[in-house]
CSV table of C-alpha atoms in Angstrom, one decimal:
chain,number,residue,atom,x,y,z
A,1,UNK,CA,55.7,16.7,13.4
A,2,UNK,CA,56.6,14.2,15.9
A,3,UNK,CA,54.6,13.6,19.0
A,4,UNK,CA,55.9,14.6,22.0
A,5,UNK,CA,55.2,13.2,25.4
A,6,UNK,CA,55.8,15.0,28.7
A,7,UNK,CA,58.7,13.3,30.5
A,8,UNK,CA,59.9,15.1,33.7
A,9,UNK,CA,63.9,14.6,34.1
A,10,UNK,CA,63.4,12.2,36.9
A,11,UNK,CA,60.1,11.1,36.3
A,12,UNK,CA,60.2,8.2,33.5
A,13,UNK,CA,58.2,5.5,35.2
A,14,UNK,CA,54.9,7.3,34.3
A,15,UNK,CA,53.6,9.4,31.9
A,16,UNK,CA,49.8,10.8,30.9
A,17,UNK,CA,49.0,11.6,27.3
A,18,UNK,CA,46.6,14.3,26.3
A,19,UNK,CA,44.3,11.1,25.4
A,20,UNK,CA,44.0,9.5,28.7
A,21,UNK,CA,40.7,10.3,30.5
A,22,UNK,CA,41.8,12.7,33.5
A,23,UNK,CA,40.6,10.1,36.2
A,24,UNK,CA,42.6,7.2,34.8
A,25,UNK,CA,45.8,6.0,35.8
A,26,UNK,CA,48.8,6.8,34.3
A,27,UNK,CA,50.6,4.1,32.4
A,28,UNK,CA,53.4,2.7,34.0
A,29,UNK,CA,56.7,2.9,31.6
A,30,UNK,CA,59.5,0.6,33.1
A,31,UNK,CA,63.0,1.4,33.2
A,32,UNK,CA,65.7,-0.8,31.8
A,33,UNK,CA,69.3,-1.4,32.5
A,34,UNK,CA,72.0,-2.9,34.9
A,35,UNK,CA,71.4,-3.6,38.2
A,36,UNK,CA,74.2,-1.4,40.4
A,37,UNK,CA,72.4,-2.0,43.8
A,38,UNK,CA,70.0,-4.4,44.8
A,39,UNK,CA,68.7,-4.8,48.5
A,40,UNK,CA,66.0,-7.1,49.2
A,41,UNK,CA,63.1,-6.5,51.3
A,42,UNK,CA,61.8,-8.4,54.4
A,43,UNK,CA,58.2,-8.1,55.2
A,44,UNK,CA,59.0,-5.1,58.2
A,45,UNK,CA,61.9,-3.8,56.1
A,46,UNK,CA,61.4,-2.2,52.4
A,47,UNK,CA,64.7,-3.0,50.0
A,48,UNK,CA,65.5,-1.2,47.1
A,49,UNK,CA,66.9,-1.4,43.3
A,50,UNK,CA,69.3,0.6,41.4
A,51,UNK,CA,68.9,0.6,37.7
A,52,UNK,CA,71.0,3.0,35.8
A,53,UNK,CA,70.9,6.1,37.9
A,54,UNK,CA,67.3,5.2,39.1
A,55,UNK,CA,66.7,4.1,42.7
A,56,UNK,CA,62.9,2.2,43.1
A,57,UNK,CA,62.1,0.8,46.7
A,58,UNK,CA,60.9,-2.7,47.2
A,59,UNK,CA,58.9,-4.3,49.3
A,60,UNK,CA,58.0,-8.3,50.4
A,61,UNK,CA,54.8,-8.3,48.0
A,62,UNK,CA,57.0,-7.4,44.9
A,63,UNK,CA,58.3,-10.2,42.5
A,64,UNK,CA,61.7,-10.4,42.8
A,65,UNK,CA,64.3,-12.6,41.7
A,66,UNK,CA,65.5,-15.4,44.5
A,67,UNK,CA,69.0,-14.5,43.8
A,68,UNK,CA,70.5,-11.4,43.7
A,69,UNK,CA,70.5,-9.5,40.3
A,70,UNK,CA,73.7,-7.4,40.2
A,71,UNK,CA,75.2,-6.8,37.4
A,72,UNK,CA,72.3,-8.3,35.3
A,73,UNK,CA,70.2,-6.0,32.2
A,74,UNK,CA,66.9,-6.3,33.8
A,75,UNK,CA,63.8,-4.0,34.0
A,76,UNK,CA,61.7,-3.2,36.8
A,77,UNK,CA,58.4,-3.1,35.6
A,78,UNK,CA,54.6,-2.7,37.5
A,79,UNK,CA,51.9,-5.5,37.6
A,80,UNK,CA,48.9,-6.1,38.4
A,81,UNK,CA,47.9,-9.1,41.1
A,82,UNK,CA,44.6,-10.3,43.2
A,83,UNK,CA,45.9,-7.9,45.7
A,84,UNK,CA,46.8,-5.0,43.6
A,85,UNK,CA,49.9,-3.8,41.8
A,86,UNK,CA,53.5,-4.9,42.4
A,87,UNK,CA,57.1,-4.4,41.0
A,88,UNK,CA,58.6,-7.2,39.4
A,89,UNK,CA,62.2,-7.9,37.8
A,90,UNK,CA,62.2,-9.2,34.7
A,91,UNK,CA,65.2,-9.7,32.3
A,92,UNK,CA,65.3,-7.0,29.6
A,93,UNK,CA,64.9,-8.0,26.5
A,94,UNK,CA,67.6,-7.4,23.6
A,95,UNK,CA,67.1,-6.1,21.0
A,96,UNK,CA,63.9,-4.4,21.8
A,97,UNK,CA,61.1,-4.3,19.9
A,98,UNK,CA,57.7,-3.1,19.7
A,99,UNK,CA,55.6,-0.2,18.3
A,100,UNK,CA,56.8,3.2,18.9
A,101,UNK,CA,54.0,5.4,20.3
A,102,UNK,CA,56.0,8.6,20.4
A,103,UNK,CA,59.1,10.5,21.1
A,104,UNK,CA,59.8,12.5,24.3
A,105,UNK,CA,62.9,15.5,23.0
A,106,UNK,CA,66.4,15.7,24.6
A,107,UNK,CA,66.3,18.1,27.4
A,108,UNK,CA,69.1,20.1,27.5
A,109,UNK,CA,72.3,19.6,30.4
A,110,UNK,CA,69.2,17.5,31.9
A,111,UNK,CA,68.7,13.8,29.5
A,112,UNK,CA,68.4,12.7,26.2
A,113,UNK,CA,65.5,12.0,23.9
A,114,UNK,CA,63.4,9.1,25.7
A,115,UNK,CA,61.0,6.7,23.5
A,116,UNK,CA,58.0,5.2,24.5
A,117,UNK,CA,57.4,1.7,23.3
A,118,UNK,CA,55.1,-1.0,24.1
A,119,UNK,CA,57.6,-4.0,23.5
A,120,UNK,CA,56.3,-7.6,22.5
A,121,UNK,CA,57.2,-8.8,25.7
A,122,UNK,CA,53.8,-9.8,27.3
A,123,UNK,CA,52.9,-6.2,29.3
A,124,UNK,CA,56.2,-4.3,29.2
A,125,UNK,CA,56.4,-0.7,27.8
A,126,UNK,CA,59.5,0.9,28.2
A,127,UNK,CA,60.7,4.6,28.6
A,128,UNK,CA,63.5,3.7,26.6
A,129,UNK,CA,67.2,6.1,26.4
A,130,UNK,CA,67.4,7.0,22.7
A,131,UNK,CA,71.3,7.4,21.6
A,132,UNK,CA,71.8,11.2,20.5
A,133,UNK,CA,73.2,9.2,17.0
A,134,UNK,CA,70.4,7.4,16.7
A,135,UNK,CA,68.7,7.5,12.9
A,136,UNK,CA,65.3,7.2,13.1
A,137,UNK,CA,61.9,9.5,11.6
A,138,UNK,CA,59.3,8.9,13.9
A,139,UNK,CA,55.8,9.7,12.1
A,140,UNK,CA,53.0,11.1,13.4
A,141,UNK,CA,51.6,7.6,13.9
A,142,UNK,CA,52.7,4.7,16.0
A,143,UNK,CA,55.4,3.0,14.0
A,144,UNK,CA,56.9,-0.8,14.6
A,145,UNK,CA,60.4,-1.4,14.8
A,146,UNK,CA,63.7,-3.2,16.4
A,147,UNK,CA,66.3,-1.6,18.7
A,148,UNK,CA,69.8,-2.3,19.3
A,149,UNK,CA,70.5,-2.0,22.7
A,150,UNK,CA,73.8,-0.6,24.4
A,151,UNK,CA,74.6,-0.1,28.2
A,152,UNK,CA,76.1,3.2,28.9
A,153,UNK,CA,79.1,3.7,31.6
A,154,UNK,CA,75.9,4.6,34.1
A,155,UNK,CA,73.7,1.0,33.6
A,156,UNK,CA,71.3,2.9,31.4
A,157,UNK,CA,69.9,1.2,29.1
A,158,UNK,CA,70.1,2.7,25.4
A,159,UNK,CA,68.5,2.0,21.7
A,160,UNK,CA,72.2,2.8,19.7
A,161,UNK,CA,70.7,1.8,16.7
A,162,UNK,CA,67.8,0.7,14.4
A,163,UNK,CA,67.7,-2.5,13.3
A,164,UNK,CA,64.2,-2.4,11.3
A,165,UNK,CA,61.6,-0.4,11.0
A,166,UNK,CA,58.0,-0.6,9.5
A,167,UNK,CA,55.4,2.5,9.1
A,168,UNK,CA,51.7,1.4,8.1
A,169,UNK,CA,50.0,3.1,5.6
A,170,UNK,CA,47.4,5.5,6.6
A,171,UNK,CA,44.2,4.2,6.0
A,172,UNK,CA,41.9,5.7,3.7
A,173,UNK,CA,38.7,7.7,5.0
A,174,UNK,CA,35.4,7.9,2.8
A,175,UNK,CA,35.0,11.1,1.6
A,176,UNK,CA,31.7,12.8,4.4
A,177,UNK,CA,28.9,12.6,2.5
A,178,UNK,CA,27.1,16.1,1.5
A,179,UNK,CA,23.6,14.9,0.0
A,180,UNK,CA,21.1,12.4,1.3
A,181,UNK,CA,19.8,10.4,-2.0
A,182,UNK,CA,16.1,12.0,-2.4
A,183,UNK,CA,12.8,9.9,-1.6
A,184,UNK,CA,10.9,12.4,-3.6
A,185,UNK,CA,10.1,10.7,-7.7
A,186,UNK,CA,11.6,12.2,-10.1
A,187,UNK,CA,9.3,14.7,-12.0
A,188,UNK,CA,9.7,13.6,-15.1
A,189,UNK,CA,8.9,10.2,-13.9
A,190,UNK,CA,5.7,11.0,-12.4
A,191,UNK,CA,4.8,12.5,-15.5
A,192,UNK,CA,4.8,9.6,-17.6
A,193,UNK,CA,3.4,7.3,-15.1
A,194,UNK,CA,0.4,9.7,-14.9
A,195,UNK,CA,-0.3,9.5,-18.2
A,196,UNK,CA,0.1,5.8,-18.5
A,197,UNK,CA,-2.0,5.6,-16.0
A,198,UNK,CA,-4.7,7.8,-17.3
A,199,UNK,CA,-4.4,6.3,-20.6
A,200,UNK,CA,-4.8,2.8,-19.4
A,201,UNK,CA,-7.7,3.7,-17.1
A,202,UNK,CA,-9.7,5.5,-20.4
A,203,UNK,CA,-9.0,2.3,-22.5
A,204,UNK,CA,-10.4,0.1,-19.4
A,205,UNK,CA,-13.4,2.5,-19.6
A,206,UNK,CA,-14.1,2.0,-23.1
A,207,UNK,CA,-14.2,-1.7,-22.9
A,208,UNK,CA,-16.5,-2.2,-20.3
A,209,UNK,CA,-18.9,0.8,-21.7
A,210,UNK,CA,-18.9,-1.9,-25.8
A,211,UNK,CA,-19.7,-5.0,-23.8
A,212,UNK,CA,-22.3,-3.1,-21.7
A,213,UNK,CA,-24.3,-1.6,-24.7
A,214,UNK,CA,-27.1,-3.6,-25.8
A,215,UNK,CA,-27.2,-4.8,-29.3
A,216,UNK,CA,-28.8,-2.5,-31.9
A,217,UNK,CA,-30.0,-5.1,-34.5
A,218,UNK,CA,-33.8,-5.1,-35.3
A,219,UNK,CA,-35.7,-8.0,-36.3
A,220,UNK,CA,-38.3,-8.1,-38.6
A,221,UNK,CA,-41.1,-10.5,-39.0
């Protein structure tokens, strides 16, 4: 059964799993793509990114790119600073890689099938597009694997196609255990070491009684 995750239809920046304490914050899952619209801010005026068909506004603290990034694949990810957390634009990477934590289903006339993946770029997990031809299992478990990537006619970006994948093996539990070893001794056991114990104590007595016993020889004059 694969492990769904509860992505709105225009929500894929954040999402809580059924593990996450209730107080913490989400994780943030950044979108990737081609930059349609960028507008940068000034420190009374917020800017604003297009990626895809996702609009994020900017402001002065974020870390943006000195030039503008048009027509560039990039992602728009969260991070944390001194201050608190920021946007940044950073180049996307291609292919994508990373481990696969789960699989959020195609939503009918709304989006596609979306994967979560914590990519081996330093920090970045992606809400990544999945291609409706894409052929990949995902197990139960987080899995490790390589992405083609694709821009569709909108900017988004899209895993067309699996370049390698790797599943590890479960590991093996010890079976519970049902019996605590007994501190009691064996019956049997106690037996004989009572009547070793006996016996050895009678022979000790019968020693010391023959070298106690004065000697019975008379003498005669």
């Amino acid at each position: 059964m694969w492990r769904s995750l509860p992505l709105s239809a225009g929500i894929l920046v954040s999402l809580t799993f059924l593990t996450t304490p209730a107080a913490a914050e989400p994780p943030y899952l950044a979108t990737c793509g081609t930059v349609r619209v960028f507008i940068a801010p000034s420190a009374s005026v917020a800017g604003s990114v297009t990626i895809g068909t996702s609009t994020f506004a900017l402001h002065a603290s974020d870390h943006l790119p000195a030039a503008s990034p048009v027509g560039l694949a990039m992602c728009i990810n969260r991070t944390l600073t001194t201050a608190g957390p920021v946007l940044e634009l950073i180049a996307m990477p291609s292919p994508i890689c990373g481990e696969v934590l789960g699989l959020s289903p195609a939503i009918p006339d709304q989006r596609g099938a979306v994967i979560d993946i914590v990519t081996t770029t330093p920090g970045l997990r992606i809400a990544l597009a999945a291609s409706p031809n894409l052929a990949f299992t995902f197990p139960q478990r987080a899995t490790s694997a390589c992405f083609e990537i694709r821009i569709d006619a909108s900017g988004t970006a899209i895993a067309s196609m699996v370049m390698g994948a790797a599943v590890p093996a479960a590991t093996p539990t010890a079976p519970p255990i049902t019996t605590l070893p007994s501190t009691a001794t064996d019956a049997r056991s106690a037996e004989v070491v009572a009547i070793v114990g006996t016996t050895s104590a009678a022979i000790a007595f019968l020693v010391m009684r023959r070298r106690r016993r004065p000697s019975s020889a008379r003498y005669t004059r």
